[in-house]
């Protein structure tokens, strides 16, 4: 299941929740298909859509909701960290139970993967 429609995501999560310990929204996928589908790492740049989805799901699920994130793709490292932390704080405030941080931006993939930004994670 994937996407940004709260009802569709809820329907899928409700079907799965009795068979797992939690539901995860993977906002880590940097692939082109995720861009076309408006999910994965590209959903991080649609903050209000992501937050609406989280706020809709959290009170309606019996299991914890987690979100896997990447660093936001800002050129300046300081601005990247500031923007990322702001979003992460808003996700926690929206009720997620766990946040997993992939220390790379969506641009860091394939041959451009490079090292994770361990300072940003710390």
mmCIF file with all atom_site columns, C-alpha atoms in Angstrom, residues 51-104:
data_model
loop_
_atom_site.group_PDB
_atom_site.id
_atom_site.type_symbol
_atom_site.label_atom_id
_atom_site.label_alt_id
_atom_site.label_comp_id
_atom_site.label_asym_id
_atom_site.label_entity_id
_atom_site.label_seq_id
_atom_site.pdbx_PDB_ins_code
_atom_site.Cartn_x
_atom_site.Cartn_y
_atom_site.Cartn_z
_atom_site.occupancy
_atom_site.B_iso_or_equiv
_atom_site.pdbx_formal_charge
_atom_site.auth_seq_id
_atom_site.auth_comp_id
_atom_site.auth_asym_id
_atom_site.auth_atom_id
_atom_site.pdbx_PDB_model_num
ATOM 1  C CA . UNK A 1 51  ? 1.321  15.564 8.423  1.00 0.00 ? 51  UNK A CA 1
ATOM 2  C CA . UNK A 1 52  ? -2.350 15.274 7.442  1.00 0.00 ? 52  UNK A CA 1
ATOM 3  C CA . UNK A 1 53  ? -1.797 11.585 6.717  1.00 0.00 ? 53  UNK A CA 1
ATOM 4  C CA . UNK A 1 54  ? -0.048 10.975 10.044 1.00 0.00 ? 54  UNK A CA 1
ATOM 5  C CA . UNK A 1 55  ? -2.669 12.879 12.046 1.00 0.00 ? 55  UNK A CA 1
ATOM 6  C CA . UNK A 1 56  ? -5.394 10.869 10.338 1.00 0.00 ? 56  UNK A CA 1
ATOM 7  C CA . UNK A 1 57  ? -3.793 7.474  10.903 1.00 0.00 ? 57  UNK A CA 1
ATOM 8  C CA . UNK A 1 58  ? -2.440 7.721  14.460 1.00 0.00 ? 58  UNK A CA 1
ATOM 9  C CA . UNK A 1 59  ? -5.756 7.860  16.355 1.00 0.00 ? 59  UNK A CA 1
ATOM 10 C CA . UNK A 1 60  ? -7.377 5.235  14.121 1.00 0.00 ? 60  UNK A CA 1
ATOM 11 C CA . UNK A 1 61  ? -4.781 2.468  14.455 1.00 0.00 ? 61  UNK A CA 1
ATOM 12 C CA . UNK A 1 62  ? -4.345 -0.098 17.215 1.00 0.00 ? 62  UNK A CA 1
ATOM 13 C CA . UNK A 1 63  ? -0.606 -0.368 16.574 1.00 0.00 ? 63  UNK A CA 1
ATOM 14 C CA . UNK A 1 64  ? 2.154  2.261  16.630 1.00 0.00 ? 64  UNK A CA 1
ATOM 15 C CA . UNK A 1 65  ? 2.852  4.346  13.529 1.00 0.00 ? 65  UNK A CA 1
ATOM 16 C CA . UNK A 1 66  ? 6.436  5.045  12.501 1.00 0.00 ? 66  UNK A CA 1
ATOM 17 C CA . UNK A 1 67  ? 7.945  7.099  9.695  1.00 0.00 ? 67  UNK A CA 1
ATOM 18 C CA . UNK A 1 68  ? 11.272 6.529  7.946  1.00 0.00 ? 68  UNK A CA 1
ATOM 19 C CA . UNK A 1 69  ? 12.724 9.803  6.697  1.00 0.00 ? 69  UNK A CA 1
ATOM 20 C CA . UNK A 1 70  ? 15.702 11.181 4.812  1.00 0.00 ? 70  UNK A CA 1
ATOM 21 C CA . UNK A 1 71  ? 17.340 14.558 5.251  1.00 0.00 ? 71  UNK A CA 1
ATOM 22 C CA . UNK A 1 72  ? 15.562 17.254 3.286  1.00 0.00 ? 72  UNK A CA 1
ATOM 23 C CA . UNK A 1 73  ? 17.384 18.197 0.076  1.00 0.00 ? 73  UNK A CA 1
ATOM 24 C CA . UNK A 1 74  ? 18.704 21.669 0.856  1.00 0.00 ? 74  UNK A CA 1
ATOM 25 C CA . UNK A 1 75  ? 22.057 22.782 -0.617 1.00 0.00 ? 75  UNK A CA 1
ATOM 26 C CA . UNK A 1 76  ? 23.393 24.356 2.563  1.00 0.00 ? 76  UNK A CA 1
ATOM 27 C CA . UNK A 1 77  ? 24.097 21.772 5.284  1.00 0.00 ? 77  UNK A CA 1
ATOM 28 C CA . UNK A 1 78  ? 22.904 24.063 8.080  1.00 0.00 ? 78  UNK A CA 1
ATOM 29 C CA . UNK A 1 79  ? 19.624 24.821 6.313  1.00 0.00 ? 79  UNK A CA 1
ATOM 30 C CA . UNK A 1 80  ? 19.201 21.115 5.472  1.00 0.00 ? 80  UNK A CA 1
ATOM 31 C CA . UNK A 1 81  ? 19.553 20.185 9.130  1.00 0.00 ? 81  UNK A CA 1
ATOM 32 C CA . UNK A 1 82  ? 17.277 23.003 10.327 1.00 0.00 ? 82  UNK A CA 1
ATOM 33 C CA . UNK A 1 83  ? 14.510 22.160 7.833  1.00 0.00 ? 83  UNK A CA 1
ATOM 34 C CA . UNK A 1 84  ? 14.803 18.427 8.529  1.00 0.00 ? 84  UNK A CA 1
ATOM 35 C CA . UNK A 1 85  ? 14.631 18.855 12.304 1.00 0.00 ? 85  UNK A CA 1
ATOM 36 C CA . UNK A 1 86  ? 11.619 21.136 11.949 1.00 0.00 ? 86  UNK A CA 1
ATOM 37 C CA . UNK A 1 87  ? 9.762  18.475 9.973  1.00 0.00 ? 87  UNK A CA 1
ATOM 38 C CA . UNK A 1 88  ? 10.820 15.688 12.346 1.00 0.00 ? 88  UNK A CA 1
ATOM 39 C CA . UNK A 1 89  ? 9.548  17.701 15.308 1.00 0.00 ? 89  UNK A CA 1
ATOM 40 C CA . UNK A 1 90  ? 6.219  18.234 13.575 1.00 0.00 ? 90  UNK A CA 1
ATOM 41 C CA . UNK A 1 91  ? 5.936  14.485 12.873 1.00 0.00 ? 91  UNK A CA 1
ATOM 42 C CA . UNK A 1 92  ? 6.567  13.668 16.524 1.00 0.00 ? 92  UNK A CA 1
ATOM 43 C CA . UNK A 1 93  ? 4.055  16.319 17.585 1.00 0.00 ? 93  UNK A CA 1
ATOM 44 C CA . UNK A 1 94  ? 1.544  14.745 15.159 1.00 0.00 ? 94  UNK A CA 1
ATOM 45 C CA . UNK A 1 95  ? 1.776  11.518 17.142 1.00 0.00 ? 95  UNK A CA 1
ATOM 46 C CA . UNK A 1 96  ? 4.216  9.134  15.483 1.00 0.00 ? 96  UNK A CA 1
ATOM 47 C CA . UNK A 1 97  ? 5.707  6.559  17.812 1.00 0.00 ? 97  UNK A CA 1
ATOM 48 C CA . UNK A 1 98  ? 9.065  6.096  16.109 1.00 0.00 ? 98  UNK A CA 1
ATOM 49 C CA . UNK A 1 99  ? 11.160 8.080  13.660 1.00 0.00 ? 99  UNK A CA 1
ATOM 50 C CA . UNK A 1 100 ? 13.930 6.391  11.673 1.00 0.00 ? 100 UNK A CA 1
ATOM 51 C CA . UNK A 1 101 ? 16.410 8.767  10.066 1.00 0.00 ? 101 UNK A CA 1
ATOM 52 C CA . UNK A 1 102 ? 18.341 7.792  6.948  1.00 0.00 ? 102 UNK A CA 1
ATOM 53 C CA . UNK A 1 103 ? 21.277 10.203 6.996  1.00 0.00 ? 103 UNK A CA 1
ATOM 54 C CA . UNK A 1 104 ? 21.169 11.034 3.304  1.00 0.00 ? 104 UNK A CA 1
#
